[in-house]
Amino acid sequence: MRLSRYFLPVLRDVPAEAQTPSHQLMLRAGLIRQNAAGIYSWLPLGKRVLSKIEQIVREEQERAGAIEILMPTIQSADLWRESGRYDAYGKEMLRITDRHDRELLYGPTNEEMVTDIVRSSVKSYKQLPLNLFHIQWKFRDEIRPRFGIMRGREFLMKDAYSFDLTSEASRLSYYRMFCAYLRTFKRLGLTAIPVRADTGPIGGDLSHEFIVLAETGESAVFCDGRLLELPPPEGALDSPDDLEAEVERHTSYYAATDEMHEPERFTAEVPTDHQMTARGIEVGHIFHFGTKYSEPMSASVTGPDGRETMLQMGSYGIGVSRLVGAAIEAGHDEKGIVWPLEIAPFQVAVVSLRPGDAEVETACEAAYDQLQSAGVDTLYDDTGERPGAKFATLELIGIPVLIVVGPKGLAKGVVEIRQRKTGDTEELGLEAAVARVRELIGA
Ligand code: ATP
Ligand code: MG
């Protein structure tokens, strides 16, 4: 992408309405624009990050055996009356009436709708297990939308729903998602710890939240610091024993948010030098709730014994749009955003220090072409801005690696490579620089 033709509305000043680093930086770097309280447009740079996160989430869901569908944002109130949640959900639900006076709502979650889809076509235990997911916008009329897209009213969520014949099988589906979540957050370049959680309005008997540690997080977190060092689950995870062992490994250390914290247990169970108190952001939440929805909605299959059996269910959410903010909270400095490589909007920027200079232009075009054909997301800063302003913008938006091309360097036969995270620089010939950059970003 040529920056001269791109839409990147950066702000030089810190917007007064934004208090947290991620909210300030998302506005300053031109990732989002607020349209109404808790409702945002995603500008080109923000959309790129959002899509990259979405894709990694999708790949890990599919790897764990979940199948993608897409359900609508608007739902019928009748479905929610069947489960009994229409009245229970309260003011967070945005209720809509259409021209025929039919009651609709903008979905805050999809347990009812997916149960309706499954009950209409899954009749035999032979069609199980089944795990369906979608990545779709949700609306919750939060009483205090804040911190930008972190607590928005409209937000993008990945939600998956598992269906099994028995409670044991259903628990394994839960474990499979638990492991998929750890893999997902790791691939996003984030450390997320699982904590036991309250089930809230979704209900159920087993639930974990996944928390990214960051100073500005809304929850207080108490945990055994060794949990942060554990590598994510590896391998196929097909056998029940492997799944159980992985979940056991990641839940054996103490970890709780303020809601579930037990101070006596914490001090008794965790050696003093491993006791960690921090703040964190909830980026995922998984629930196992058995027949809570299948029972009232009569979602059953014929079991191997010929008897009608209620489906055992779980649901699994990831805050896709919140993750953009969480990644910034976990990675920024005084100059701007420091993206994990995996989700950076562009991995590399080629920076021309003298646009219009034939030699500089030829070198920039060559580097840009080579990187683009190698599949590297590259931004080419071909604008007429002063070098200082260019670097300030590229640091603000957090491009991980720069190739800086100027007349002085070219006279010596070199260009400069700059890394955003470490500030490291090196000078190499153009060909060697392109090869080195590809090595740095693993392309
Ligand atoms: P919270 O406790 O933060 O209000 P929740 O427990 O109500 O969230 P869930 O129903 O568990 O949310 O939704 C799954 C995921 O969706 C959450 O883990 C979170 O990452 C994300 N999410 C929930 N509410 C919002 C919101 N208002 N804005 C952005 N993301 C959200
Ligand atoms: Mg939650």
Short mmCIF file of C-alpha atoms and ligand atoms in Angstrom, two decimals:
data_model
loop_
_atom_site.label_atom_id
_atom_site.label_comp_id
_atom_site.label_asym_id
_atom_site.label_seq_id
_atom_site.Cartn_x
_atom_site.Cartn_y
_atom_site.Cartn_z
CA MET A 1 0.00 0.00 0.00
CA ARG A 2 1.28 3.44 -0.96
CA LEU A 3 0.81 5.81 1.95
CA SER A 4 0.18 8.73 -0.44
CA ARG A 5 -3.00 6.95 -1.60
CA TYR A 6 -4.05 5.53 1.76
CA PHE A 7 -6.59 6.81 4.27
CA LEU A 8 -4.74 7.25 7.55
CA PRO A 9 -6.25 10.11 9.56
CA VAL A 10 -3.74 10.38 12.45
CA LEU A 11 -4.16 12.94 15.23
CA ARG A 12 -1.20 14.77 16.73
CA ASP A 13 -2.92 15.58 20.01
CA VAL A 14 -4.28 13.26 22.63
CA PRO A 15 -8.11 13.34 22.43
CA ALA A 16 -9.57 14.65 25.67
CA GLU A 17 -12.34 12.04 25.87
CA ALA A 18 -9.90 9.09 25.96
CA GLN A 19 -8.36 8.02 29.27
CA THR A 20 -6.70 4.68 28.61
CA PRO A 21 -3.62 4.21 26.41
CA SER A 22 -5.41 1.94 23.94
CA HIS A 23 -8.33 4.32 23.49
CA GLN A 24 -6.00 7.30 23.02
CA LEU A 25 -3.73 5.42 20.64
CA MET A 26 -6.56 3.93 18.59
CA LEU A 27 -7.94 7.42 17.99
CA ARG A 28 -4.54 9.03 17.42
CA ALA A 29 -3.33 6.31 15.05
CA GLY A 30 -6.54 6.55 13.04
CA LEU A 31 -7.77 3.01 13.76
CA ILE A 32 -11.31 3.91 14.77
CA ARG A 33 -13.76 6.75 14.86
CA GLN A 34 -16.61 7.06 17.32
CA ASN A 35 -20.07 7.44 15.76
CA ALA A 36 -22.15 7.29 18.94
CA ALA A 37 -21.50 6.22 22.54
CA GLY A 38 -19.88 2.77 22.34
CA ILE A 39 -20.35 2.58 18.56
CA TYR A 40 -17.36 2.88 16.27
CA SER A 41 -16.32 2.84 12.63
CA TRP A 42 -13.21 0.85 11.87
CA LEU A 43 -10.89 2.88 9.66
CA PRO A 44 -8.51 1.11 7.23
CA LEU A 45 -5.67 0.51 9.66
CA GLY A 46 -7.98 -0.69 12.44
CA LYS A 47 -9.89 -2.90 10.02
CA ARG A 48 -6.66 -4.61 8.99
CA VAL A 49 -5.82 -5.48 12.61
CA LEU A 50 -9.38 -6.60 13.33
CA SER A 51 -9.35 -8.89 10.28
CA LYS A 52 -6.00 -10.41 11.21
CA ILE A 53 -7.22 -11.23 14.70
CA GLU A 54 -10.45 -12.62 13.27
CA GLN A 55 -8.51 -14.88 10.91
CA ILE A 56 -6.27 -16.33 13.63
CA VAL A 57 -9.31 -16.93 15.84
CA ARG A 58 -11.07 -18.66 12.90
CA GLU A 59 -8.10 -20.89 12.09
CA GLU A 60 -7.76 -22.08 15.68
CA GLN A 61 -11.49 -22.74 15.96
CA GLU A 62 -11.40 -24.83 12.80
CA ARG A 63 -8.28 -26.63 13.97
CA ALA A 64 -10.22 -27.61 17.11
CA GLY A 65 -13.03 -29.02 14.96
CA ALA A 66 -15.54 -26.17 15.13
CA ILE A 67 -17.47 -25.33 11.94
CA GLU A 68 -18.13 -21.77 10.82
CA ILE A 69 -21.62 -20.44 10.17
CA LEU A 70 -23.04 -16.91 10.18
CA MET A 71 -26.18 -16.08 12.12
CA PRO A 72 -27.94 -12.71 11.79
CA THR A 73 -27.50 -9.81 14.19
CA ILE A 74 -31.28 -9.37 14.51
CA GLN A 75 -33.20 -12.07 16.36
CA SER A 76 -36.81 -12.77 17.15
CA ALA A 77 -37.97 -12.15 20.73
CA ASP A 78 -39.98 -15.39 20.60
CA LEU A 79 -36.86 -17.54 20.67
CA TRP A 80 -35.73 -15.77 23.83
CA ARG A 81 -39.14 -16.28 25.40
CA GLU A 82 -38.68 -20.03 24.90
CA SER A 83 -35.52 -20.05 26.95
CA GLY A 84 -36.95 -17.63 29.49
CA ARG A 85 -34.19 -15.10 28.94
CA TYR A 86 -36.24 -12.41 27.19
CA ASP A 87 -37.36 -10.88 30.45
CA ALA A 88 -34.31 -11.96 32.43
CA TYR A 89 -31.72 -10.24 30.22
CA GLY A 90 -32.69 -6.74 31.24
CA LYS A 91 -31.75 -3.36 29.86
CA GLU A 92 -28.56 -4.49 28.16
CA MET A 93 -30.71 -5.97 25.41
CA LEU A 94 -31.58 -3.60 22.59
CA ARG A 95 -35.23 -4.35 21.79
CA ILE A 96 -36.68 -3.42 18.41
CA THR A 97 -40.20 -3.42 17.00
CA ASP A 98 -40.68 -3.80 13.24
CA ARG A 99 -43.45 -2.28 11.08
CA HIS A 100 -45.77 -5.24 11.80
CA ASP A 101 -45.28 -4.75 15.54
CA ARG A 102 -43.20 -7.90 15.77
CA GLU A 103 -40.70 -7.88 18.59
CA LEU A 104 -37.10 -8.24 17.58
CA LEU A 105 -33.78 -7.65 19.27
CA TYR A 106 -30.18 -7.01 18.31
CA GLY A 107 -28.42 -10.17 19.50
CA PRO A 108 -26.20 -9.86 22.59
CA THR A 109 -25.29 -13.58 22.21
CA ASN A 110 -26.68 -16.56 20.26
CA GLU A 111 -27.42 -19.57 22.50
CA GLU A 112 -31.13 -19.57 21.61
CA MET A 113 -30.66 -19.10 17.89
CA VAL A 114 -28.03 -21.79 17.47
CA THR A 115 -30.10 -24.20 19.59
CA ASP A 116 -33.01 -23.57 17.26
CA ILE A 117 -30.85 -24.30 14.20
CA VAL A 118 -29.50 -27.53 15.68
CA ARG A 119 -32.82 -28.85 17.02
CA SER A 120 -34.41 -28.47 13.59
CA SER A 121 -31.94 -30.75 11.81
CA VAL A 122 -30.02 -32.83 14.33
CA LYS A 123 -32.16 -35.76 15.37
CA SER A 124 -29.77 -38.60 16.06
CA TYR A 125 -26.78 -39.04 18.36
CA LYS A 126 -24.89 -40.10 15.22
CA GLN A 127 -24.79 -36.45 14.12
CA LEU A 128 -22.87 -35.53 17.28
CA PRO A 129 -20.55 -34.11 18.46
CA LEU A 130 -21.12 -30.77 16.78
CA ASN A 131 -19.51 -27.40 17.40
CA LEU A 132 -20.76 -24.40 15.41
CA PHE A 133 -19.21 -20.94 15.59
CA HIS A 134 -19.64 -17.55 14.00
CA ILE A 135 -17.86 -14.23 14.11
CA GLN A 136 -20.55 -11.58 14.22
CA TRP A 137 -21.35 -8.16 15.68
CA LYS A 138 -23.18 -8.13 18.98
CA PHE A 139 -25.00 -5.34 20.73
CA ARG A 140 -25.21 -4.85 24.47
CA ASP A 141 -26.57 -1.59 25.74
CA GLU A 142 -23.82 -1.26 28.35
CA ILE A 143 -24.69 1.24 31.06
CA ARG A 144 -21.20 2.77 30.83
CA PRO A 145 -19.56 2.15 27.49
CA ARG A 146 -15.91 3.18 27.95
CA PHE A 147 -12.29 2.74 27.02
CA GLY A 148 -13.17 2.91 23.32
CA ILE A 149 -13.86 -0.46 21.73
CA MET A 150 -12.85 -2.27 24.95
CA ARG A 151 -16.31 -1.84 26.38
CA GLY A 152 -18.33 -0.87 23.38
CA ARG A 153 -22.03 -1.32 22.83
CA GLU A 154 -21.60 -2.80 19.37
CA PHE A 155 -18.65 -5.22 19.32
CA LEU A 156 -17.33 -8.15 17.32
CA MET A 157 -17.41 -11.51 19.04
CA LYS A 158 -16.49 -15.03 18.06
CA ASP A 159 -19.01 -17.33 19.69
CA ALA A 160 -18.96 -21.10 19.42
CA TYR A 161 -21.56 -23.58 20.67
CA SER A 162 -20.94 -27.27 21.35
CA PHE A 163 -23.55 -30.04 21.26
CA ASP A 164 -22.96 -33.50 22.71
CA LEU A 165 -24.93 -36.54 23.78
CA THR A 166 -23.44 -37.03 27.22
CA SER A 167 -22.17 -34.76 29.90
CA GLU A 168 -18.72 -36.45 29.75
CA ALA A 169 -18.47 -35.82 26.01
CA SER A 170 -19.61 -32.25 26.54
CA ARG A 171 -16.89 -31.69 29.12
CA LEU A 172 -14.32 -32.84 26.57
CA SER A 173 -15.70 -30.35 24.05
CA TYR A 174 -15.20 -27.71 26.71
CA TYR A 175 -11.63 -28.86 27.29
CA ARG A 176 -10.96 -28.78 23.54
CA MET A 177 -12.08 -25.15 23.39
CA PHE A 178 -10.06 -24.35 26.52
CA CYS A 179 -6.93 -25.58 24.74
CA ALA A 180 -7.88 -23.82 21.48
CA TYR A 181 -8.15 -20.54 23.40
CA LEU A 182 -4.67 -20.86 24.85
CA ARG A 183 -3.33 -21.52 21.36
CA THR A 184 -5.27 -18.62 19.89
CA PHE A 185 -3.99 -16.03 22.36
CA LYS A 186 -0.45 -17.32 22.02
CA ARG A 187 -0.63 -16.94 18.24
CA LEU A 188 -1.93 -13.42 18.68
CA GLY A 189 1.29 -12.68 20.56
CA LEU A 190 -0.50 -12.28 23.90
CA THR A 191 -0.25 -13.96 27.26
CA ALA A 192 -3.74 -14.82 28.48
CA ILE A 193 -4.29 -16.71 31.71
CA PRO A 194 -7.36 -18.86 32.36
CA VAL A 195 -9.19 -18.15 35.61
CA ARG A 196 -12.24 -19.89 37.06
CA ALA A 197 -15.24 -17.68 36.57
CA ASP A 198 -18.74 -16.94 37.61
CA THR A 199 -21.27 -18.03 34.99
CA GLY A 200 -23.47 -14.89 35.08
CA PRO A 201 -26.53 -14.69 32.81
CA ILE A 202 -25.28 -17.48 30.51
CA GLY A 203 -25.56 -19.97 33.40
CA GLY A 204 -23.94 -23.37 33.94
CA ASP A 205 -21.62 -25.33 36.21
CA LEU A 206 -18.17 -24.78 34.73
CA SER A 207 -16.68 -21.61 33.37
CA HIS A 208 -13.32 -19.95 32.72
CA GLU A 209 -12.35 -16.47 31.70
CA PHE A 210 -9.17 -15.73 29.78
CA ILE A 211 -7.41 -12.61 30.98
CA VAL A 212 -4.68 -10.55 29.31
CA LEU A 213 -2.60 -8.78 31.92
CA ALA A 214 -2.42 -4.99 31.55
CA GLU A 215 -2.21 -2.16 34.09
CA THR A 216 -5.44 -0.59 32.92
CA GLY A 217 -7.49 -3.81 33.01
CA GLU A 218 -10.93 -3.68 34.61
CA SER A 219 -10.40 -6.77 36.79
CA ALA A 220 -7.96 -7.33 39.60
CA VAL A 221 -6.12 -10.63 39.10
CA PHE A 222 -4.47 -12.81 41.75
CA CYS A 223 -2.38 -15.66 40.48
CA ASP A 224 0.64 -17.89 40.77
CA GLY A 225 3.25 -16.24 38.53
CA ARG A 226 4.38 -19.65 37.22
CA LEU A 227 1.16 -19.82 35.23
CA LEU A 228 2.55 -17.14 32.91
CA GLU A 229 5.49 -19.33 31.95
CA LEU A 230 3.46 -22.36 30.82
CA PRO A 231 3.67 -23.09 27.08
CA PRO A 232 0.32 -23.55 25.27
CA PRO A 233 -0.96 -27.07 24.53
CA GLU A 234 0.72 -28.82 21.61
CA GLY A 235 -0.16 -31.73 19.37
CA ALA A 236 -3.45 -33.06 18.04
CA LEU A 237 -5.20 -33.29 21.44
CA ASP A 238 -7.48 -36.05 20.18
CA SER A 239 -7.49 -38.29 23.19
CA PRO A 240 -9.56 -37.48 26.29
CA ASP A 241 -6.50 -38.12 28.46
CA ASP A 242 -4.37 -35.57 26.61
CA LEU A 243 -7.11 -32.96 26.79
CA GLU A 244 -7.67 -33.51 30.46
CA ALA A 245 -3.93 -33.38 31.18
CA GLU A 246 -3.56 -30.04 29.36
CA VAL A 247 -6.49 -28.46 31.17
CA GLU A 248 -5.17 -29.83 34.44
CA ARG A 249 -1.73 -28.36 33.70
CA HIS A 250 -3.20 -24.90 33.13
CA THR A 251 -5.62 -24.93 36.03
CA SER A 252 -3.38 -26.41 38.71
CA TYR A 253 -1.96 -23.01 39.67
CA TYR A 254 -4.05 -20.53 41.62
CA ALA A 255 -5.64 -17.86 39.43
CA ALA A 256 -8.70 -15.72 40.15
CA THR A 257 -10.17 -12.31 39.44
CA ASP A 258 -11.58 -10.21 42.30
CA GLU A 259 -15.04 -11.78 41.82
CA MET A 260 -13.85 -15.28 42.76
CA HIS A 261 -10.73 -14.48 44.79
CA GLU A 262 -10.20 -16.32 48.09
CA PRO A 263 -7.41 -14.49 49.96
CA GLU A 264 -6.77 -17.32 52.49
CA ARG A 265 -6.40 -19.93 49.77
CA PHE A 266 -4.14 -17.62 47.76
CA THR A 267 -1.67 -17.13 50.61
CA ALA A 268 -1.85 -20.77 51.67
CA GLU A 269 -1.44 -22.27 48.19
CA VAL A 270 0.99 -19.93 46.45
CA PRO A 271 4.59 -19.59 47.67
CA THR A 272 5.26 -15.93 48.54
CA ASP A 273 7.78 -15.35 45.77
CA HIS A 274 5.25 -16.55 43.17
CA GLN A 275 2.27 -14.55 44.44
CA MET A 276 1.25 -12.10 41.79
CA THR A 277 -1.40 -9.42 41.90
CA ALA A 278 -2.07 -7.55 38.70
CA ARG A 279 -4.84 -6.13 36.57
CA GLY A 280 -6.29 -7.75 33.52
CA ILE A 281 -8.67 -7.59 30.59
CA GLU A 282 -11.21 -10.35 29.92
CA VAL A 283 -10.72 -11.38 26.29
CA GLY A 284 -12.51 -14.72 26.33
CA HIS A 285 -15.09 -16.59 28.39
CA ILE A 286 -16.20 -20.19 28.10
CA PHE A 287 -19.18 -21.92 29.69
CA HIS A 288 -20.38 -25.46 30.17
CA PHE A 289 -24.07 -25.47 30.98
CA GLY A 290 -25.47 -28.89 30.11
CA THR A 291 -29.17 -28.75 29.30
CA LYS A 292 -29.92 -25.16 30.40
CA TYR A 293 -31.11 -24.22 26.89
CA SER A 294 -31.84 -27.60 25.32
CA GLU A 295 -34.35 -28.47 28.06
CA PRO A 296 -36.68 -25.45 27.76
CA MET A 297 -36.22 -25.38 23.98
CA SER A 298 -36.75 -29.16 23.55
CA ALA A 299 -33.50 -29.76 21.68
CA SER A 300 -33.04 -33.51 21.86
CA VAL A 301 -31.72 -36.43 19.83
CA THR A 302 -32.44 -40.13 19.77
CA GLY A 303 -29.69 -41.85 21.75
CA PRO A 304 -28.11 -45.26 20.98
CA ASP A 305 -30.66 -46.82 23.33
CA GLY A 306 -33.53 -45.35 21.26
CA ARG A 307 -34.48 -42.87 23.99
CA GLU A 308 -34.91 -39.10 23.53
CA THR A 309 -31.95 -37.38 25.18
CA MET A 310 -31.51 -33.65 25.78
CA LEU A 311 -28.44 -32.14 24.15
CA GLN A 312 -25.51 -31.19 26.40
CA MET A 313 -24.18 -27.77 25.51
CA GLY A 314 -21.40 -25.29 26.09
CA SER A 315 -20.70 -21.83 24.69
CA TYR A 316 -17.39 -20.12 24.03
CA GLY A 317 -16.84 -16.42 23.41
CA ILE A 318 -13.84 -14.36 22.32
CA GLY A 319 -13.96 -10.56 22.20
CA VAL A 320 -12.43 -10.07 18.76
CA SER A 321 -12.75 -6.27 18.73
CA ARG A 322 -11.76 -5.97 22.41
CA LEU A 323 -8.57 -7.89 21.56
CA VAL A 324 -7.39 -4.99 19.39
CA GLY A 325 -7.46 -2.76 22.48
CA ALA A 326 -6.04 -5.47 24.74
CA ALA A 327 -3.07 -5.94 22.41
CA ILE A 328 -2.36 -2.20 22.58
CA GLU A 329 -2.72 -2.10 26.36
CA ALA A 330 -0.21 -4.94 26.56
CA GLY A 331 2.12 -3.40 23.93
CA HIS A 332 2.82 0.34 23.69
CA ASP A 333 5.40 2.92 24.70
CA GLU A 334 5.63 6.71 24.80
CA LYS A 335 5.89 6.87 21.01
CA GLY A 336 2.85 4.78 20.23
CA ILE A 337 1.70 1.24 19.55
CA VAL A 338 4.04 -1.76 19.56
CA TRP A 339 2.06 -4.49 17.79
CA PRO A 340 2.81 -8.17 18.05
CA LEU A 341 4.08 -9.11 14.57
CA GLU A 342 1.17 -11.48 13.95
CA ILE A 343 -1.49 -8.76 14.06
CA ALA A 344 0.39 -5.64 12.94
CA PRO A 345 -1.64 -3.83 10.25
CA PHE A 346 1.47 -3.81 8.06
CA GLN A 347 4.51 -5.85 8.95
CA VAL A 348 7.02 -3.62 7.18
CA ALA A 349 7.21 -0.02 5.95
CA VAL A 350 9.55 1.13 3.20
CA VAL A 351 10.39 4.76 3.96
CA SER A 352 11.59 7.12 1.28
CA LEU A 353 13.63 9.94 2.82
CA ARG A 354 13.62 11.87 -0.46
CA PRO A 355 10.57 11.35 -2.65
CA GLY A 356 11.23 12.55 -6.20
CA ASP A 357 14.89 11.50 -6.11
CA ALA A 358 15.21 8.98 -8.96
CA GLU A 359 17.73 6.72 -7.26
CA VAL A 360 15.87 6.66 -3.94
CA GLU A 361 12.62 5.99 -5.72
CA THR A 362 14.07 3.08 -7.73
CA ALA A 363 15.44 1.48 -4.56
CA CYS A 364 12.16 1.95 -2.68
CA GLU A 365 10.10 0.52 -5.52
CA ALA A 366 12.41 -2.50 -5.74
CA ALA A 367 12.17 -3.22 -1.99
CA TYR A 368 8.41 -2.67 -2.04
CA ASP A 369 7.90 -5.01 -5.02
CA GLN A 370 10.05 -7.75 -3.57
CA LEU A 371 8.35 -7.65 -0.19
CA GLN A 372 4.88 -7.53 -1.71
CA SER A 373 5.60 -10.52 -3.95
CA ALA A 374 6.90 -12.42 -0.92
CA GLY A 375 3.48 -11.93 0.65
CA VAL A 376 4.66 -9.38 3.23
CA ASP A 377 2.09 -6.70 4.16
CA THR A 378 4.08 -3.63 3.23
CA LEU A 379 3.35 0.07 3.53
CA TYR A 380 5.38 2.31 1.23
CA ASP A 381 5.78 5.79 2.69
CA ASP A 382 6.15 7.72 -0.55
CA THR A 383 4.74 10.94 0.92
CA GLY A 384 6.46 14.34 0.89
CA GLU A 385 6.47 14.67 4.72
CA ARG A 386 9.68 15.56 6.56
CA PRO A 387 11.61 12.49 7.83
CA GLY A 388 10.91 13.38 11.47
CA ALA A 389 7.17 13.48 10.86
CA LYS A 390 7.30 10.22 8.92
CA PHE A 391 9.05 8.38 11.74
CA ALA A 392 6.68 9.83 14.32
CA THR A 393 3.68 8.52 12.37
CA LEU A 394 5.19 5.09 11.67
CA GLU A 395 6.13 4.72 15.34
CA LEU A 396 2.69 5.87 16.43
CA ILE A 397 0.96 3.26 14.25
CA GLY A 398 3.49 0.67 15.36
CA ILE A 399 4.91 -0.79 12.15
CA PRO A 400 7.31 -3.52 13.43
CA VAL A 401 10.11 -3.08 10.86
CA LEU A 402 11.16 -0.15 8.67
CA ILE A 403 13.47 -0.10 5.65
CA VAL A 404 14.70 3.47 5.43
CA VAL A 405 16.03 4.58 2.05
CA GLY A 406 17.86 7.90 1.61
CA PRO A 407 20.44 9.47 -0.71
CA LYS A 408 23.24 9.43 1.89
CA GLY A 409 22.87 5.71 2.54
CA LEU A 410 22.54 4.86 -1.12
CA ALA A 411 25.79 6.74 -1.83
CA LYS A 412 27.41 4.22 0.56
CA GLY A 413 25.38 1.39 -1.01
CA VAL A 414 23.20 0.80 2.05
CA VAL A 415 19.70 1.22 3.45
CA GLU A 416 18.76 1.14 7.13
CA ILE A 417 16.61 -1.40 8.95
CA ARG A 418 14.85 -0.21 12.12
CA GLN A 419 12.95 -2.38 14.55
CA ARG A 420 10.07 -0.76 16.42
CA LYS A 421 10.16 -2.91 19.54
CA THR A 422 13.88 -2.86 20.32
CA GLY A 423 14.94 0.30 18.48
CA ASP A 424 17.75 -1.76 16.91
CA THR A 425 19.10 -0.50 13.61
CA GLU A 426 21.40 -2.06 11.01
CA GLU A 427 22.74 -1.00 7.63
CA LEU A 428 22.80 -3.39 4.70
CA GLY A 429 22.78 -3.37 0.91
CA LEU A 430 19.25 -3.35 -0.56
CA GLU A 431 19.06 -7.06 -1.47
CA ALA A 432 20.53 -8.13 1.86
CA ALA A 433 18.15 -5.76 3.68
CA VAL A 434 15.09 -7.28 2.04
CA ALA A 435 16.34 -10.77 2.93
CA ARG A 436 17.06 -9.67 6.50
CA VAL A 437 13.60 -8.14 6.90
CA ARG A 438 11.98 -11.32 5.65
CA GLU A 439 14.01 -13.23 8.19
CA LEU A 440 12.98 -10.85 10.99
CA ILE A 441 9.28 -11.27 10.29
CA GLY A 442 9.47 -14.92 9.34
CA ALA A 443 8.25 -14.54 5.74
P1 ATP B 1 -17.65 -8.29 30.65
O1 ATP B 1 -17.54 -9.01 31.96
O2 ATP B 1 -16.37 -7.68 30.19
O3 ATP B 1 -18.81 -7.35 30.61
P2 ATP B 1 -19.15 -10.48 29.68
O4 ATP B 1 -18.73 -11.47 30.68
O5 ATP B 1 -20.45 -9.83 29.79
O6 ATP B 1 -18.00 -9.37 29.55
P3 ATP B 1 -19.29 -12.56 27.68
O7 ATP B 1 -20.74 -12.76 27.60
O8 ATP B 1 -18.47 -13.52 28.42
O9 ATP B 1 -18.99 -11.07 28.21
O10 ATP B 1 -18.76 -12.31 26.18
C1 ATP B 1 -17.62 -12.94 25.61
C2 ATP B 1 -16.52 -11.95 25.34
O11 ATP B 1 -16.97 -10.83 24.58
C3 ATP B 1 -15.93 -11.33 26.59
O12 ATP B 1 -14.96 -12.18 27.16
C4 ATP B 1 -15.32 -10.05 26.06
O13 ATP B 1 -14.01 -10.30 25.55
C5 ATP B 1 -16.23 -9.67 24.92
N1 ATP B 1 -17.14 -8.59 25.32
C6 ATP B 1 -18.19 -8.66 26.15
N2 ATP B 1 -18.78 -7.47 26.30
C7 ATP B 1 -18.09 -6.61 25.52
C8 ATP B 1 -18.23 -5.21 25.24
N3 ATP B 1 -19.20 -4.48 25.79
N4 ATP B 1 -17.34 -4.64 24.38
C9 ATP B 1 -16.36 -5.38 23.82
N5 ATP B 1 -16.19 -6.69 24.05
C10 ATP B 1 -17.03 -7.31 24.89
MG MG B 2 -17.63 -12.91 30.47
#
